[in-house]
Coordinates of N, CA and C in Angstrom, one line a residue:
X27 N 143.7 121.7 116.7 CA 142.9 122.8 116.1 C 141.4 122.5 116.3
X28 N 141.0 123.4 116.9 CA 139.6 123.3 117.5 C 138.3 123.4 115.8
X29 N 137.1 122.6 115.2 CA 136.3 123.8 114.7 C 135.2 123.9 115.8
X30 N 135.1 125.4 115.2 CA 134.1 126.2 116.5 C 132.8 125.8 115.0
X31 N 131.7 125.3 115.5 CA 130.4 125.3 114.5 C 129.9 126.6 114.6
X32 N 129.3 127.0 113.1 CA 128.5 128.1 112.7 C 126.8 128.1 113.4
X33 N 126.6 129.2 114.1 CA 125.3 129.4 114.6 C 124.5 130.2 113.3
X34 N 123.2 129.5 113.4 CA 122.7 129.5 112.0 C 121.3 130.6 112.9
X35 N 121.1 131.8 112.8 CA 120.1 132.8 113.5 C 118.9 132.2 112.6
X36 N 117.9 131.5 112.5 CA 116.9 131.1 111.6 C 116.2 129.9 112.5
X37 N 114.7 130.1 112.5 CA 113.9 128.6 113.1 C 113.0 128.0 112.1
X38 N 113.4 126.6 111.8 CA 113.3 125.8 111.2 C 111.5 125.7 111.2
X39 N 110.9 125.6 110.3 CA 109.3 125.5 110.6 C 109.3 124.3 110.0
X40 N 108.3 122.9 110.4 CA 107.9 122.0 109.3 C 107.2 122.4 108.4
X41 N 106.9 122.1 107.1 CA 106.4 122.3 106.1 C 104.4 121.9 106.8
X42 N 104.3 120.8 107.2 CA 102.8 120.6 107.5 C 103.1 121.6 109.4
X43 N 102.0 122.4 109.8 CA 102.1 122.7 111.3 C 101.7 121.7 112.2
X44 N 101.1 120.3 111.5 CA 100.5 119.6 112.9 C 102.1 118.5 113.1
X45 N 103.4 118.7 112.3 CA 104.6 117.8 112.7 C 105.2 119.2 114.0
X46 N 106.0 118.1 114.3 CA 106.6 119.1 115.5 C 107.7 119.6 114.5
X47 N 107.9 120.6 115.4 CA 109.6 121.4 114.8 C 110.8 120.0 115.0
X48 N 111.9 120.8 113.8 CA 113.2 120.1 114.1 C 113.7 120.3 115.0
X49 N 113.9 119.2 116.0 CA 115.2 119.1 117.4 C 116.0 119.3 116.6
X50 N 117.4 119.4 117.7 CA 118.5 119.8 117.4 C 119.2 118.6 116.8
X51 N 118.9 116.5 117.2 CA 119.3 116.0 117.0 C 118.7 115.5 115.4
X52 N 117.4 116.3 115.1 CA 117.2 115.7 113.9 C 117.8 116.3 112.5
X53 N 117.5 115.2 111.5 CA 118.3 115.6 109.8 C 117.1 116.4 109.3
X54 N 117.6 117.7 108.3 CA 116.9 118.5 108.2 C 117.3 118.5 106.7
X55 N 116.2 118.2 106.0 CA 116.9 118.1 104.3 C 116.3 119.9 103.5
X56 N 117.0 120.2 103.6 CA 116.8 121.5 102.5 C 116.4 122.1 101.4
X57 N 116.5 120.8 100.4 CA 116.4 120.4 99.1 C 115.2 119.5 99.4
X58 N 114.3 119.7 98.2 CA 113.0 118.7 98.1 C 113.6 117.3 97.5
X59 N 113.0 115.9 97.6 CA 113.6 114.8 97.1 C 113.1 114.5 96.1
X60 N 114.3 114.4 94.9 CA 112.8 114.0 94.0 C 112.2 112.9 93.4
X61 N 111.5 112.9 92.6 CA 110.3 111.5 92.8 C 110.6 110.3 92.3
X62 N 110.5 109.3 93.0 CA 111.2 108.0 92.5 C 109.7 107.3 91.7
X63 N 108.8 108.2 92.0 CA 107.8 107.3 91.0 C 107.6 107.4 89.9
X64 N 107.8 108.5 89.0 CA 108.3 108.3 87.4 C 109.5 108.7 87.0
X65 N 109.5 107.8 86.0 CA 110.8 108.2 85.2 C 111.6 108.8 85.2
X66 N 113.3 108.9 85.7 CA 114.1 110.2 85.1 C 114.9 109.7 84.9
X67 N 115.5 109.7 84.1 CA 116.6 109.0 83.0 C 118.0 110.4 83.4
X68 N 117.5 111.1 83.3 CA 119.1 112.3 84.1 C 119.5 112.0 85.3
X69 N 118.8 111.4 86.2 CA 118.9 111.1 87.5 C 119.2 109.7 87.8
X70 N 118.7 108.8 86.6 CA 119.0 108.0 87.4 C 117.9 106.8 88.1
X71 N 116.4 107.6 88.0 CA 115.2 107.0 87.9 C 114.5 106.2 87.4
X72 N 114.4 104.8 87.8 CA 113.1 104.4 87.1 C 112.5 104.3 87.0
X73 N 111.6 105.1 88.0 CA 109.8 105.2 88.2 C 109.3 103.7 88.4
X74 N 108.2 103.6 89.0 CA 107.6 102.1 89.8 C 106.7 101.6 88.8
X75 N 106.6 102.4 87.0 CA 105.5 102.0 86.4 C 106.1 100.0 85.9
X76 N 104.8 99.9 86.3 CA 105.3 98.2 85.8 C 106.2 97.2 87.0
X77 N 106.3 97.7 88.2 CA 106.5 97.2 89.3 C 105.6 95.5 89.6
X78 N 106.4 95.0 90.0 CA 105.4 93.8 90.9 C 105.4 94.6 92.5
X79 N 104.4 94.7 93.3 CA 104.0 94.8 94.5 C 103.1 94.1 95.2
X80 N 103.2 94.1 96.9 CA 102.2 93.4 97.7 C 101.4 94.1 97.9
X81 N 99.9 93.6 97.6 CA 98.4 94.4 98.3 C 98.0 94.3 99.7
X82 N 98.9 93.6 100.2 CA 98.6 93.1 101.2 C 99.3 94.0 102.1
X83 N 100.7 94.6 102.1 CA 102.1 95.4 102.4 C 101.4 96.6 103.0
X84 N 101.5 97.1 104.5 CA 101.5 98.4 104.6 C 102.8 99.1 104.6
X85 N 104.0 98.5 103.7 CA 105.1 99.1 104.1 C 105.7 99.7 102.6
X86 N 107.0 99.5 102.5 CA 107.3 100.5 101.2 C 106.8 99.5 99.8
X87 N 106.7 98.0 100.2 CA 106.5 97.1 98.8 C 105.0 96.9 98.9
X88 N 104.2 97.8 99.6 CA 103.0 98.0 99.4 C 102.3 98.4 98.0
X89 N 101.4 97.7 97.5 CA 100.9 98.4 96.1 C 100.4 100.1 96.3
X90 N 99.8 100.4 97.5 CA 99.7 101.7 98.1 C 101.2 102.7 97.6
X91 N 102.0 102.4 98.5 CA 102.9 103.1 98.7 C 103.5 103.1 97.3
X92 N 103.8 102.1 96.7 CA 104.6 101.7 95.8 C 104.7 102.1 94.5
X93 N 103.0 102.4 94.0 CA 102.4 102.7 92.8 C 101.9 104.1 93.0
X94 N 102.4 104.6 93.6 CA 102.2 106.3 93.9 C 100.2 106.9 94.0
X95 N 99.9 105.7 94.2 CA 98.2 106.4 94.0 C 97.8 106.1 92.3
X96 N 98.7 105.7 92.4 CA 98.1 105.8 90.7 C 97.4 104.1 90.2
X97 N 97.5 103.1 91.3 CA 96.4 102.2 91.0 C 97.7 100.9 90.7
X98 N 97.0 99.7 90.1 CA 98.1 98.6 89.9 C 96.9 97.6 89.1
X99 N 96.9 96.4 88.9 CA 96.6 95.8 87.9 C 97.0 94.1 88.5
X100 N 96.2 93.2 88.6 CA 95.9 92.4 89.3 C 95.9 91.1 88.4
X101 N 96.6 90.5 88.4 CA 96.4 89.1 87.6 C 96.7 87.7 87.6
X102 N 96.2 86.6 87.4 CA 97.0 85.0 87.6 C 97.0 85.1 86.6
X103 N 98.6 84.4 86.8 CA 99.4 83.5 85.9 C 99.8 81.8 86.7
X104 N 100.1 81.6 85.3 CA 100.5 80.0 85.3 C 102.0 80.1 85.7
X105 N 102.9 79.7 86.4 CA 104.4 79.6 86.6 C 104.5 78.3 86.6
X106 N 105.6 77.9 85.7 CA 106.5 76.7 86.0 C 107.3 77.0 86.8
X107 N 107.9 76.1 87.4 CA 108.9 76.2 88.7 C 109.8 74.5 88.6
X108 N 111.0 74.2 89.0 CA 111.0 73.1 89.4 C 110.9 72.9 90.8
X109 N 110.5 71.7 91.1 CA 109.9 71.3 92.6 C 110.4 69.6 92.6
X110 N 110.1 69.7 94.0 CA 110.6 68.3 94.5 C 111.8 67.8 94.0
X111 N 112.8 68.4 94.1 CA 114.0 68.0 93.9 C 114.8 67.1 95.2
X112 N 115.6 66.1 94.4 CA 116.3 65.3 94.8 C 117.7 64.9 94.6
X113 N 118.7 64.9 95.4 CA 119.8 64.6 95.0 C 120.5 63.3 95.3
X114 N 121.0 62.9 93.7 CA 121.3 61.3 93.4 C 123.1 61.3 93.9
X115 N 123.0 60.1 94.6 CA 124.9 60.0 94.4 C 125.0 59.6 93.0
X116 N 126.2 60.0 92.9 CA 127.0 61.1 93.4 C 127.1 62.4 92.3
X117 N 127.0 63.2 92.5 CA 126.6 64.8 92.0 C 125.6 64.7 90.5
X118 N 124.2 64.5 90.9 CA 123.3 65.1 90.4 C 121.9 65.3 90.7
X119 N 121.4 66.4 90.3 CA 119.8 66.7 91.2 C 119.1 66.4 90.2
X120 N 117.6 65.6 90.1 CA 116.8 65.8 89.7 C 115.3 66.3 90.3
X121 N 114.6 66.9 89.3 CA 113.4 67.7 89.7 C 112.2 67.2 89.0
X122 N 111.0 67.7 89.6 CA 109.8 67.5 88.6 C 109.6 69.2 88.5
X123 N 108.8 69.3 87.1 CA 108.3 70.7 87.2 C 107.1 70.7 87.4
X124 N 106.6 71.6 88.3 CA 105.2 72.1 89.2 C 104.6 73.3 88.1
X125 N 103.5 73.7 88.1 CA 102.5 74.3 87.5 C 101.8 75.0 88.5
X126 N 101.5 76.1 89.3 CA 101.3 76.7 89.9 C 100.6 78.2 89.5
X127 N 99.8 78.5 90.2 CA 99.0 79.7 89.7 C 99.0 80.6 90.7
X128 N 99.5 81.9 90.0 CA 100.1 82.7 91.4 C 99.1 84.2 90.8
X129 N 99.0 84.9 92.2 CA 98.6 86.3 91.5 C 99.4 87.1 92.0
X130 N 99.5 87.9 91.0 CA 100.7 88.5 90.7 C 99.9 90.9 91.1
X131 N 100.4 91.3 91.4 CA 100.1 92.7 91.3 C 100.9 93.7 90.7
X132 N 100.8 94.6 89.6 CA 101.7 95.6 88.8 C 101.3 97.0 88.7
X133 N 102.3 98.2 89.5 CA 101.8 98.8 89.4 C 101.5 99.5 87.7
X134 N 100.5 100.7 87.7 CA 99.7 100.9 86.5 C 100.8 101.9 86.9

């Protein structure tokens, strides 16, 4: 059993005019997406407020991208960590703990 696909008589426009139109090979979403930057508890969302991100990132873990425009918040902290670990025969590790000062970025 053959399916024959439905010809859809309608041309697709992008929303901005300087993107090209949809080829035929591209996904064409119909529905608007909606916003992962705040809150929605019906959906499923937990908005990026209070995020850790990189300032440095031009990519999605960018404080840019990440904090929707809405800025971020910049700070050192002190972390304990253990470091320099070593392992004794037979089965156990010991560590020193390190003190290290890290800066940290959150989006606002």
């Amino acid at each position: 059993m053959d399916i024959i696909p439905l010809q859809y008589h309608f041309q697709l426009k992008p929303l901005n005019p300087d993107h090209k139109p949809p080829g035929i090979k591209d996904i064409v979403y119909l529905e608007p997406s909606p916003s992962f930057c705040e809150k929605n508890l019906r959906l499923g969302i937990q908005g990026t407020h209070g995020r850790q991100c990189n300032d440095t990132s031009i990519g999605v873990d960018g404080c840019d991208l990440m904090c929707c425009g809405r800025g971020y918040r910049t700070q050192e902290v002190i972390v304990v960590e253990r470091c320099a670990c070593t392992f004794h025969w037979c089965c156990e590790v010991k560590c020193k703990l390190c003190r290290t000062k890290k800066t940290i970025h959150t989006c606002l």
